[in-house]
Coordinates of C-alpha atoms in Angstrom, one line a residue:
Chain A
M1 CA 128.9 106.4 97.6
Y2 CA 128.4 102.6 98.1
D3 CA 125.0 102.0 100.6
V4 CA 123.5 104.9 98.6
G5 CA 124.2 102.7 95.1
M6 CA 123.8 99.6 96.8
T7 CA 120.2 100.6 98.5
V8 CA 119.4 102.6 95.4
F9 CA 119.9 99.2 93.7
N10 CA 117.7 97.2 96.1
G11 CA 115.0 98.9 95.3
L12 CA 115.1 98.6 91.6
A13 CA 115.0 95.4 91.9
W14 CA 112.2 95.6 93.9
A15 CA 110.2 97.4 91.6
M16 CA 111.0 94.9 88.4
A17 CA 110.4 92.0 90.6
T18 CA 106.9 93.1 91.6
F19 CA 106.7 95.3 88.3
L20 CA 106.9 91.4 86.6
V21 CA 103.3 90.4 88.9
A22 CA 101.5 93.4 88.2
A23 CA 101.8 94.8 84.7
G24 CA 99.0 92.2 83.8
L25 CA 97.2 92.5 87.1
T26 CA 97.1 96.2 85.6
L27 CA 95.9 95.2 82.2
I28 CA 93.1 93.4 83.1
F29 CA 91.8 95.9 85.2
G30 CA 92.2 98.7 83.2
I31 CA 89.7 96.6 80.2
L32 CA 88.0 94.7 81.8
H33 CA 88.0 97.0 85.6
I34 CA 88.0 93.9 87.8
L35 CA 90.4 93.6 90.6
N36 CA 92.0 90.6 90.0
F37 CA 92.6 88.7 93.0
A38 CA 93.5 86.1 90.7
H39 CA 96.5 87.0 90.0
G40 CA 99.0 86.0 92.6
G41 CA 97.1 82.3 92.9
F42 CA 98.1 82.4 88.8
F43 CA 101.8 83.6 89.0
M44 CA 102.4 81.0 92.0
I45 CA 101.3 78.9 89.4
G46 CA 103.6 79.5 86.5
A47 CA 106.3 79.0 89.6
Y48 CA 105.6 75.8 90.1
V49 CA 104.9 74.7 86.2
S50 CA 107.9 75.8 85.9
Y51 CA 109.1 74.3 88.6
T52 CA 107.9 71.4 87.7
V53 CA 110.0 72.0 83.8
M54 CA 113.6 72.5 84.9
I55 CA 113.3 69.2 87.5
A56 CA 112.1 66.7 85.1
L57 CA 115.0 68.3 82.4
G58 CA 117.3 67.6 85.4
G59 CA 118.0 70.2 87.8
A60 CA 120.8 73.2 87.0
L61 CA 120.2 74.0 83.9
P62 CA 121.5 76.9 81.6
L63 CA 120.1 80.1 80.3
W64 CA 118.3 79.2 77.8
L65 CA 116.2 75.8 79.1
Y66 CA 115.4 77.8 82.1
L67 CA 114.0 80.3 79.9
I68 CA 112.1 78.0 78.0
G69 CA 110.6 76.7 81.4
A70 CA 110.0 79.7 82.1
M71 CA 108.4 80.0 78.4
V72 CA 105.8 77.2 78.7
A73 CA 105.3 78.5 82.5
G74 CA 103.4 82.0 80.8
V75 CA 102.1 79.1 78.0
V76 CA 100.1 77.0 80.4
V77 CA 98.9 79.8 82.1
G78 CA 97.9 82.0 79.6
L79 CA 95.5 78.9 79.2
L80 CA 93.7 78.9 82.6
G81 CA 93.3 82.4 81.8
W82 CA 91.2 81.7 78.1
A83 CA 89.3 79.0 80.6
V84 CA 88.9 81.4 83.8
D85 CA 87.6 83.8 80.9
M86 CA 84.7 81.7 78.9
L87 CA 84.2 80.3 83.1
V88 CA 84.6 83.4 85.1
F89 CA 85.4 86.5 84.6
R90 CA 82.3 86.5 80.3
R91 CA 80.0 86.4 84.1
L92 CA 81.2 88.6 86.0
R93 CA 80.3 91.7 83.3
D94 CA 77.2 92.3 85.2
V95 CA 78.0 92.1 88.5
D96 CA 78.7 93.8 91.6
D97 CA 82.6 95.6 91.6
A98 CA 82.8 93.9 95.6
Y99 CA 81.3 90.7 94.3
S100 CA 83.6 90.2 91.9
L101 CA 86.2 91.4 94.0
I102 CA 85.2 88.9 95.8
A103 CA 84.2 86.2 92.8
T104 CA 88.1 86.8 91.5
Y105 CA 89.2 86.1 95.6
A106 CA 87.4 82.6 95.4
L107 CA 89.9 82.0 91.8
L108 CA 92.6 82.4 94.4
L109 CA 92.0 80.7 97.0
L110 CA 91.4 78.1 94.1
C111 CA 95.0 78.2 93.3
G112 CA 96.4 77.5 96.9
G113 CA 94.5 74.6 96.9
V114 CA 95.5 72.7 93.7
V115 CA 98.8 74.2 94.2
Q116 CA 98.5 71.7 98.1
L117 CA 97.4 69.8 96.3
I118 CA 99.5 68.7 93.2
W119 CA 102.2 69.3 94.7
G120 CA 102.1 69.4 98.4
L121 CA 103.0 72.1 101.5
N122 CA 106.9 71.6 101.9
Y123 CA 108.7 74.1 100.2
L124 CA 109.8 73.5 97.6
G125 CA 113.4 75.7 95.7
V126 CA 115.7 75.4 92.8
M127 CA 118.5 76.7 91.8
P128 CA 119.3 79.6 89.2
P129 CA 120.9 79.2 85.9
P130 CA 124.8 78.5 86.5
V131 CA 125.5 81.7 85.1
L132 CA 122.8 83.7 86.9
N133 CA 123.9 82.1 90.5
S134 CA 127.6 84.8 90.4
V135 CA 128.1 88.2 91.4
I136 CA 129.5 91.4 89.4
F137 CA 131.4 93.1 91.8
L138 CA 131.8 97.0 90.3
G139 CA 133.9 99.3 92.4
D140 CA 132.9 98.1 96.6
M141 CA 128.7 97.6 95.4
F142 CA 128.2 93.7 94.1
M143 CA 125.5 92.5 92.4
P144 CA 124.1 89.5 92.3
T145 CA 124.0 88.5 88.9
Y146 CA 120.8 87.0 89.2
T147 CA 119.1 90.4 90.2
I148 CA 120.7 92.2 87.0
F149 CA 119.0 89.4 85.1
I150 CA 114.4 90.6 86.5
I151 CA 115.7 94.5 86.3
L152 CA 116.7 93.9 83.3
C153 CA 113.5 91.3 82.4
G154 CA 111.0 94.4 83.9
V155 CA 112.5 97.1 81.6
L156 CA 112.5 94.1 78.9
V157 CA 108.9 93.3 79.6
Y158 CA 107.7 97.0 79.9
V159 CA 109.6 98.2 77.1
G160 CA 108.0 95.4 74.4
L161 CA 103.8 96.4 76.4
E162 CA 104.6 99.8 76.3
L163 CA 105.3 98.9 72.3
F164 CA 102.3 96.5 72.0
I165 CA 99.8 98.6 72.6
A166 CA 100.9 101.6 71.5
K167 CA 102.0 100.5 68.0
S168 CA 100.1 97.2 67.5
Q169 CA 97.1 96.0 65.6
T170 CA 95.8 94.7 68.1
G171 CA 97.4 97.0 70.9
R172 CA 94.8 100.0 69.0
L173 CA 92.2 97.9 69.3
I174 CA 92.3 97.2 73.0
R175 CA 92.6 101.0 73.7
V176 CA 89.6 101.4 71.5
V177 CA 87.8 98.5 74.3
A178 CA 89.1 100.5 77.0
A179 CA 88.2 103.7 76.4
D180 CA 84.3 103.1 75.6
P181 CA 83.5 99.5 74.9
W182 CA 80.3 100.1 74.1
M183 CA 81.2 102.3 71.5
A184 CA 83.6 99.7 69.8
Q185 CA 80.8 96.7 69.9
L186 CA 78.7 99.8 66.9
L187 CA 82.1 99.9 64.8
G188 CA 81.1 96.3 64.7
L189 CA 84.4 95.5 67.3
N190 CA 84.7 91.8 68.7
V191 CA 84.6 93.8 72.2
K192 CA 84.9 89.7 73.2
R193 CA 87.1 88.9 71.8
I194 CA 89.6 90.7 72.8
Y195 CA 88.4 90.9 76.1
L196 CA 89.3 87.3 76.1
F197 CA 92.6 87.9 74.5
T198 CA 93.6 90.1 77.5
V199 CA 92.7 87.9 79.7
I200 CA 95.4 85.8 78.3
L201 CA 97.9 88.4 77.5
S202 CA 97.7 89.0 81.4
F203 CA 97.6 85.1 82.8
A204 CA 100.6 85.0 80.0
L205 CA 102.6 87.6 81.3
A206 CA 101.5 85.9 85.5
G207 CA 102.8 82.8 84.8
L208 CA 106.3 84.3 83.0
A209 CA 106.4 86.6 86.1
G210 CA 106.3 83.7 87.9
G211 CA 108.7 81.2 86.0
L212 CA 111.5 84.0 85.8
L213 CA 111.2 84.9 90.1
M214 CA 111.0 81.1 91.0
P215 CA 114.7 80.8 91.7
N216 CA 115.1 84.0 93.8
Q217 CA 112.1 82.4 96.0
S218 CA 111.5 79.2 97.9
L219 CA 107.5 78.1 96.4
S220 CA 105.3 78.0 99.1
P221 CA 101.5 78.4 98.8
E222 CA 101.9 81.1 100.5
L223 CA 103.9 82.4 97.4
G224 CA 100.6 83.9 95.4
G225 CA 99.2 86.5 99.4
I226 CA 103.1 87.9 99.0
F227 CA 103.5 89.8 95.9
L228 CA 99.9 90.0 95.1
L229 CA 100.0 92.7 98.1
Q230 CA 103.0 94.7 96.6
A231 CA 101.6 94.2 93.3
F232 CA 97.9 96.0 94.7
G233 CA 100.2 98.8 95.9
V234 CA 101.7 99.0 92.4
I235 CA 98.7 99.3 90.6
I236 CA 97.0 101.2 92.9
L237 CA 99.9 103.5 93.2
G238 CA 100.2 103.8 89.5
G239 CA 96.8 105.3 88.1
M240 CA 94.9 101.3 88.0
G241 CA 95.3 100.2 84.4
S242 CA 98.0 102.8 83.0
I243 CA 100.6 100.3 82.4
R244 CA 103.7 103.4 82.4
G245 CA 102.2 105.1 85.7
A246 CA 102.5 100.9 87.5
F247 CA 106.0 101.0 86.8
L248 CA 106.9 104.7 88.5
A249 CA 104.9 103.3 91.5
A250 CA 106.5 99.7 91.2
I251 CA 110.4 102.3 91.3
V252 CA 109.0 105.2 93.2
L253 CA 108.2 103.1 96.1
G254 CA 111.1 100.1 95.6
L255 CA 113.4 102.9 96.1
I256 CA 111.1 103.6 99.1
E257 CA 111.2 100.9 100.3
S258 CA 114.4 99.4 100.4
F259 CA 115.8 103.2 102.0
G260 CA 113.2 103.0 104.2
V261 CA 115.2 99.9 105.6
Y262 CA 118.4 100.5 105.1
F263 CA 117.6 103.3 107.9
F264 CA 115.2 100.7 109.6
P265 CA 116.2 97.8 109.1
Q266 CA 114.3 95.6 111.9
Y267 CA 110.7 97.0 109.7
P268 CA 111.5 95.4 106.4
G269 CA 107.5 95.6 103.9
I270 CA 106.3 98.4 106.3
F271 CA 107.2 100.9 104.0
F272 CA 105.6 100.5 100.9
L273 CA 102.7 100.1 102.6
L274 CA 103.0 103.5 104.8
A275 CA 104.3 105.0 101.2
L276 CA 101.1 103.7 99.6
A277 CA 98.5 105.1 102.0
I278 CA 100.0 108.4 102.4
I279 CA 100.0 108.8 98.6
L280 CA 97.2 107.5 98.0
L281 CA 96.1 110.4 101.1
I282 CA 96.8 113.3 98.5
K283 CA 96.8 111.8 95.8
P284 CA 93.7 109.3 95.2
E285 CA 93.7 108.9 91.5
G286 CA 97.2 107.3 91.3
I287 CA 100.2 109.0 90.0
M288 CA 99.2 109.2 86.7
G289 CA 95.8 110.4 87.6
R290 CA 93.0 109.5 85.1
E291 CA 95.0 108.5 82.6
Q292 CA 93.9 104.8 82.0
T293 CA 95.5 101.9 79.1
A294 CA 98.7 104.3 78.5
Chain B
M1 CA 54.9 100.1 108.5
I2 CA 57.4 97.1 109.4
D3 CA 56.8 96.1 112.6
Y4 CA 60.3 96.1 114.5
R5 CA 59.0 94.7 117.9
A6 CA 57.6 91.6 116.0
R7 CA 61.1 91.9 114.2
F8 CA 62.8 92.3 117.7
R9 CA 60.9 88.8 119.7
I10 CA 61.5 87.1 115.8
N11 CA 65.6 87.6 115.6
L12 CA 65.6 87.6 119.7
A13 CA 63.9 83.8 118.5
I14 CA 66.2 83.5 116.7
A15 CA 69.4 83.8 118.6
L16 CA 68.3 82.7 121.1
C17 CA 67.4 79.2 119.4
G18 CA 71.6 79.0 117.9
L19 CA 72.5 79.2 121.3
A20 CA 70.3 76.3 122.4
V21 CA 71.3 74.7 119.6
F22 CA 75.8 75.4 120.6
A23 CA 74.6 75.0 123.7
I24 CA 73.2 71.3 123.4
V25 CA 77.0 70.1 121.4
P26 CA 79.2 69.2 124.4
F27 CA 76.7 66.7 125.6
V28 CA 76.8 65.0 122.4
A29 CA 80.3 65.4 120.4
N30 CA 83.7 64.8 121.4
S31 CA 86.1 67.6 122.5
G32 CA 87.6 68.4 119.6
L33 CA 84.1 69.2 118.1
V34 CA 83.4 71.3 121.3
F35 CA 86.4 73.1 121.0
L36 CA 85.4 73.4 116.8
A37 CA 81.8 74.5 117.4
G38 CA 83.6 76.9 120.2
L39 CA 85.5 78.6 117.2
V40 CA 82.2 78.4 114.8
A41 CA 80.8 80.5 116.9
I42 CA 83.7 83.0 117.4
N43 CA 83.4 83.3 113.8
I44 CA 79.6 83.5 113.4
V45 CA 80.3 86.9 114.7
F46 CA 82.1 87.1 113.6
G47 CA 81.7 87.6 109.9
L48 CA 78.0 89.3 111.1
C49 CA 80.3 92.3 112.1
W50 CA 81.8 92.2 108.5
N51 CA 77.9 91.8 107.0
F52 CA 77.1 94.2 108.6
L53 CA 79.7 96.9 107.4
F54 CA 79.3 95.0 103.9
S55 CA 75.6 95.2 104.0
G56 CA 74.2 97.6 106.3
A57 CA 76.9 100.7 105.6
G58 CA 78.3 99.4 101.8
L59 CA 82.1 99.3 102.9
L60 CA 83.8 96.4 101.9
S61 CA 86.9 96.1 104.0
F62 CA 89.4 93.7 103.0
G63 CA 91.2 94.2 106.9
H64 CA 88.8 92.9 109.6
A65 CA 91.7 90.4 110.5
M66 CA 94.0 93.9 112.1
F67 CA 90.3 94.3 114.6
F68 CA 90.7 90.2 115.1
A69 CA 94.2 90.3 116.4
A70 CA 93.9 93.6 118.2
G71 CA 91.5 92.5 120.5
A72 CA 93.1 88.4 121.2
Y73 CA 96.1 90.5 121.3
G74 CA 95.3 93.3 124.1
M75 CA 93.6 90.4 125.8
A76 CA 97.0 88.4 125.9
V77 CA 99.1 90.9 127.1
V78 CA 96.2 92.1 130.0
S79 CA 96.9 88.6 131.1
L80 CA 100.4 87.8 130.8
R81 CA 101.9 90.9 131.7
M82 CA 98.5 92.7 134.0
P83 CA 97.0 89.4 135.4
E84 CA 95.8 90.9 138.8
L85 CA 93.1 92.9 136.0
P86 CA 89.8 91.1 136.3
F87 CA 88.8 89.4 133.1
F88 CA 86.3 92.0 131.9
L89 CA 89.5 94.6 132.0
G90 CA 90.3 92.6 129.5
L91 CA 88.3 92.2 127.1
A92 CA 86.7 96.1 127.4
F93 CA 90.3 96.8 126.5
G94 CA 90.8 93.9 124.1
S95 CA 88.0 95.8 122.3
A96 CA 89.0 99.3 122.7
C97 CA 93.0 98.0 121.0
G98 CA 89.7 97.0 117.4
A99 CA 87.9 100.1 118.4
L100 CA 91.2 102.9 119.0
I101 CA 92.4 101.3 114.8
A102 CA 89.7 101.3 113.8
M103 CA 89.1 105.2 113.8
I104 CA 92.3 106.4 112.8
F105 CA 92.3 104.1 110.1
G106 CA 88.9 104.7 109.1
Y107 CA 89.0 107.8 109.3
I108 CA 91.9 108.2 106.6
A109 CA 91.1 105.5 104.9
L110 CA 87.3 106.9 104.3
R111 CA 88.4 110.2 103.7
R112 CA 89.8 109.8 99.9
A113 CA 89.0 106.0 99.4
S114 CA 85.7 104.2 98.5
G115 CA 85.1 101.0 96.6
V116 CA 87.3 99.6 95.1
Y117 CA 90.1 101.7 97.0
F118 CA 88.8 101.1 100.2
A119 CA 89.0 98.3 100.9
V120 CA 92.7 97.6 99.1
L121 CA 94.3 100.4 101.8
T122 CA 91.6 98.3 104.4
L123 CA 93.7 95.8 103.5
A124 CA 97.3 97.8 103.5
F125 CA 97.0 99.2 106.9
S126 CA 96.5 95.5 108.2
E127 CA 99.2 94.0 106.8
L128 CA 101.1 97.0 108.0
I129 CA 99.7 95.5 111.8
H130 CA 100.8 92.1 110.6
I131 CA 104.1 93.5 110.4
Y132 CA 104.6 95.0 113.3
I133 CA 102.9 92.4 115.0
T134 CA 106.0 90.2 113.8
K135 CA 108.6 92.5 114.8
T136 CA 107.5 93.9 118.4
T137 CA 109.5 91.8 120.8
F138 CA 106.4 92.6 123.4
L139 CA 103.7 91.3 121.8
G140 CA 106.3 87.9 121.3
R141 CA 107.7 88.1 118.0
N142 CA 106.5 85.9 115.6
D143 CA 106.3 83.4 118.2
G144 CA 103.0 85.3 119.5
L145 CA 101.8 85.5 122.8
V146 CA 101.1 81.5 124.9
G147 CA 100.0 80.4 127.7
I148 CA 96.9 83.1 127.5
P149 CA 95.4 82.0 131.0
R150 CA 91.4 80.9 131.6
P151 CA 90.0 82.7 134.4
T152 CA 88.0 82.2 136.9
I153 CA 85.7 84.8 137.3
D154 CA 84.4 86.3 141.0
L155 CA 81.1 88.0 141.3
G156 CA 80.9 88.2 144.7
P157 CA 78.5 85.3 146.2
W158 CA 79.6 82.9 143.1
V159 CA 82.9 81.9 141.5
L160 CA 82.3 81.9 137.7
D161 CA 85.1 78.9 137.0
L162 CA 85.8 79.1 134.0
T163 CA 89.5 77.7 133.2
S164 CA 87.9 73.7 132.2
A165 CA 87.0 74.2 128.0
T166 CA 84.3 72.8 128.4
S167 CA 83.1 75.4 130.7
Y168 CA 84.8 78.7 128.4
Y169 CA 82.7 77.1 125.9
Y170 CA 79.4 77.8 127.1
F171 CA 81.0 81.5 128.2
I172 CA 82.2 81.9 124.6
I173 CA 79.0 80.8 123.6
V174 CA 76.5 83.0 126.3
A175 CA 79.2 86.4 124.9
M176 CA 78.7 85.5 121.5
T177 CA 74.7 85.1 121.7
I178 CA 75.3 88.4 123.0
A179 CA 77.2 90.0 121.2
A180 CA 75.0 88.8 117.9
F181 CA 72.4 90.2 119.1
A182 CA 73.2 93.4 120.2
L183 CA 74.7 93.4 117.1
W184 CA 71.0 92.5 115.7
C185 CA 69.5 95.9 117.9
F186 CA 71.4 98.3 116.1
Q187 CA 71.7 97.7 112.9
N188 CA 67.7 98.0 113.2
S189 CA 67.5 101.3 115.4
P190 CA 67.4 104.3 114.3
A191 CA 71.0 104.8 113.7
G192 CA 71.8 101.7 111.9
R193 CA 69.4 102.3 109.8
L194 CA 70.6 105.6 109.2
I195 CA 73.3 104.1 107.7
Q196 CA 71.0 101.0 105.4
A197 CA 69.8 104.2 103.5
I198 CA 73.2 105.7 103.0
R199 CA 74.4 102.9 101.1
Q200 CA 71.0 102.6 99.4
D201 CA 71.5 106.2 98.2
P202 CA 74.4 108.9 99.2
L203 CA 73.2 111.9 97.9
R204 CA 69.6 112.0 98.7
T205 CA 70.4 110.8 102.5
A206 CA 72.6 113.9 103.0
F207 CA 70.2 116.3 102.1
L208 CA 67.7 114.9 104.9
G209 CA 70.9 116.0 106.4
A210 CA 73.1 113.4 107.8
G211 CA 76.2 113.9 108.1
I212 CA 77.8 110.6 105.8
R213 CA 81.1 110.5 106.8
G214 CA 80.8 110.3 109.8
W215 CA 77.8 107.1 109.4
Q216 CA 80.5 105.6 108.0
L217 CA 83.2 105.6 110.5
T218 CA 80.2 104.7 113.0
A219 CA 79.7 102.1 111.3
F220 CA 83.2 100.5 110.6
V221 CA 84.1 100.9 114.4
V222 CA 81.4 99.4 115.7
S223 CA 82.0 96.4 113.2
G224 CA 85.9 96.4 114.2
T225 CA 84.6 96.7 117.7
I226 CA 83.1 93.3 117.2
A227 CA 85.3 91.8 115.7
A228 CA 88.4 93.2 118.3
F229 CA 85.4 91.8 121.6
C230 CA 85.6 88.7 119.2
G231 CA 89.7 88.6 118.7
A232 CA 89.4 88.6 122.7
V233 CA 87.1 86.2 123.9
M234 CA 89.1 83.7 121.5
V235 CA 92.7 83.6 122.5
P236 CA 92.0 81.7 125.7
F237 CA 89.8 79.8 125.3
T238 CA 93.3 78.6 122.7
Q239 CA 95.8 80.0 125.3
I240 CA 98.1 81.6 122.7
A241 CA 97.5 84.5 120.6
S242 CA 100.0 83.8 117.6
P243 CA 100.6 86.2 114.1
E244 CA 98.9 84.1 111.9
I245 CA 95.9 85.5 113.1
A246 CA 97.0 88.8 111.6
V247 CA 97.9 87.8 107.9
W248 CA 95.5 89.1 105.6
T249 CA 93.4 85.6 104.6
V250 CA 92.0 85.7 107.7
S251 CA 90.1 89.0 106.5
T252 CA 88.7 86.9 103.9
Q253 CA 87.0 84.8 106.7
P254 CA 83.9 86.4 106.7
I255 CA 83.8 87.3 103.5
L256 CA 83.6 83.7 102.9
F257 CA 81.2 83.2 106.1
T258 CA 78.9 86.1 103.8
L259 CA 78.2 85.3 100.8
L260 CA 78.4 82.0 100.9
G261 CA 74.8 81.7 103.6
G262 CA 73.4 85.1 101.8
A263 CA 74.7 88.4 102.4
G264 CA 71.1 90.3 102.1
H265 CA 70.3 88.7 105.1
F266 CA 71.0 89.7 108.9
W267 CA 72.0 85.6 109.6
G268 CA 73.4 84.9 106.6
P269 CA 77.0 84.2 107.8
A270 CA 76.2 82.9 110.5
V271 CA 75.2 79.8 107.7
G272 CA 77.8 80.6 106.0
A273 CA 80.1 80.3 108.5
I274 CA 78.5 76.5 110.1
L275 CA 79.1 75.1 106.7
F276 CA 82.6 76.5 106.8
G277 CA 83.1 74.7 110.0
A278 CA 81.6 71.7 108.7
I279 CA 83.9 71.5 104.6
A280 CA 86.1 72.2 107.3
Y281 CA 86.6 69.5 109.8
G282 CA 84.8 67.0 107.1
T283 CA 87.8 67.1 104.2
R284 CA 90.4 68.3 107.5
A285 CA 92.6 65.0 106.6
M286 CA 92.9 66.3 103.1
Q287 CA 95.2 69.4 102.6
G288 CA 93.4 71.7 99.5
L289 CA 90.3 70.0 99.7
S290 CA 88.8 72.2 101.5
D291 CA 90.3 75.4 100.0
I292 CA 89.3 74.1 96.5
T293 CA 85.9 73.2 99.0
V294 CA 85.0 76.3 99.9
S295 CA 86.0 78.1 97.1
V296 CA 84.4 76.1 94.4
L297 CA 81.3 76.5 96.3
L298 CA 81.7 80.4 96.8
L299 CA 82.3 80.8 92.7
T300 CA 78.4 79.1 93.0
V301 CA 77.4 81.5 94.9
V302 CA 79.2 84.4 93.0
L303 CA 78.0 83.9 89.8
L304 CA 75.5 82.2 89.8
I305 CA 73.0 82.1 93.3
P306 CA 73.7 86.0 93.8
G307 CA 71.7 86.1 97.4
G308 CA 73.1 83.0 98.8
L309 CA 72.4 79.6 101.1
L310 CA 69.5 82.0 102.7
G311 CA 68.6 84.2 99.4
L312 CA 68.1 81.3 98.1
W313 CA 66.1 79.5 100.6
Q314 CA 63.5 82.5 100.4
R315 CA 62.7 82.1 97.0
R316 CA 61.8 79.6 97.2
R317 CA 59.7 79.3 99.9
R318 CA 58.5 82.0 98.5
K319 CA 57.6 80.2 94.9
A320 CA 55.9 77.7 96.7
G321 CA 53.8 79.8 100.0
G322 CA 53.5 82.5 98.1
R323 CA 54.1 85.8 100.0
Q324 CA 54.6 87.3 102.8
P325 CA 54.4 91.4 102.8
G326 CA 56.2 92.1 105.7
Q327 CA 58.5 89.4 106.2
A328 CA 60.8 87.5 103.0
G329 CA 61.8 90.5 100.8
D330 CA 62.3 93.3 103.5
D331 CA 65.5 91.8 104.4
A332 CA 67.2 91.5 101.5
R333 CA 69.7 94.4 100.0
P334 CA 69.8 96.0 96.9
G335 CA 73.3 95.1 95.2
T336 CA 73.2 91.4 93.9
A337 CA 71.1 90.0 91.3
A338 CA 69.0 89.1 94.3
G339 CA 68.5 91.5 96.1
K340 CA 68.1 94.4 93.1
V341 CA 64.9 91.8 91.8
E342 CA 63.7 91.7 95.8
A343 CA 63.7 95.3 95.9
R344 CA 61.7 96.1 92.7
Q345 CA 58.4 93.8 93.7

């Protein structure tokens, strides 16, 4: 019982951390149909920005300052997203899929280079705020408060995004553009502006995820790639562009990964990839089928 | 009609010129540069075989590191654990490892996936291989296999001593020239042209009676085998096979070479690989600068000059010197803006 509980808990932790990164990724794919390699890079920049904010404020911080640090990261990266849409994404509309994939890879490389230039190659890290640096015992299970906090954040972001897309005026417009950009344009919608808004939102989510997940990582310029692969798996399995699909896929893959590691502890990281490959073979369109952006 | 004999001669001449240029390097440069040139020569063929898959067969692979690593580790295992076997058997074994992996994963990935899905599936497979290597004691885990000897080859009357870095360098450039030209020959053989036809219009080619998936798999295996051969040739040169060559950023190297040099041309990746080597050498003092230079160049190429450097050069030449029928345009492939324009002419 203890083992099952802990394994599920670890799986959920993996799932929500990955979902935080994948949320913005799937949003951009749903609307712009660009698989954004650079997402991992901007996630990393978010982590570094929030690290800088926290160091500037003096290291071990109360919870609300840590949250503000993550917010700042979200805003900064969101602004970067504005620039990226203007300079790059806007020009990728008529380009072959393979080429736009490669263009976003170039952006990822750029992020890595800039991070090396500004923050250097050394591993950096800060402690989570004291409130989140303890452990809760539940029966004989021990659960780090930081992990619980990340799981909560993942659920909050998911619910927030779902509500935003389903209920708000802007969310509806986004769905319209995702369904048929040409018709939306004919109806007089400013499609370009909705694209821009989507990109900024997605990048801000990447930055926020970076800020939130930062205390758990040692920061290095390779950070971008690690989460990116997991997030790719999640959005592909979730059926590209579906937020609900990404959320479910994150949980499925997280549980498979943590149970796999429980039975074969010498191979961490391999089960999520295996599961991804096998599920895609059986059901290539992902678990949410053809549904887009819901 | 395309005069394939003339093209054969021209491309053989290009390959031999490349060989000659690389052969001069040890006379004019220090050992550090010779080492770099050897790696660039390997990267050229690595890029060429990736582009064969991309421009020739229309498959975007983000997992070529797994073939490269398979070849490297195959070679390393043979030369460390079975030193009595001849050197060429090691090369063959390494290449066979790559071919086997390409066959298995290619069969799975091509069954369902296409386009972006195919790219990400290859990425996932490649990461599987990477993790497998870092967790397997037989393959040295995170430390890799070190101290791989350079061979002496017994050719009956002669004995080729390749134990010094310079002599092995000459072996590399000869092997790479042969591999590159063999790839050119395959791409322009009837089979290679059929694969290109599939890339341009799968449906019509299927109507002509070609088995699409079988030929795509063939292209994948050929490309994987040559990538593995590159890895196998590299290992005795650097004398180490480390898990770093299986990381997914290695898979993106040939993509960079190809796009910088020009995907629409057979020798495009070669230009890109040389340029890339020069950038890495020029910016080696400043961490991060080489990534920034390469990425800005890559973005410029993708957004502004989709034909790459060779495409740019050809367009210039055509504007300046008028048309050269059967020469300039027929290498271009559709898919890029420049390729589309050229295909229409």
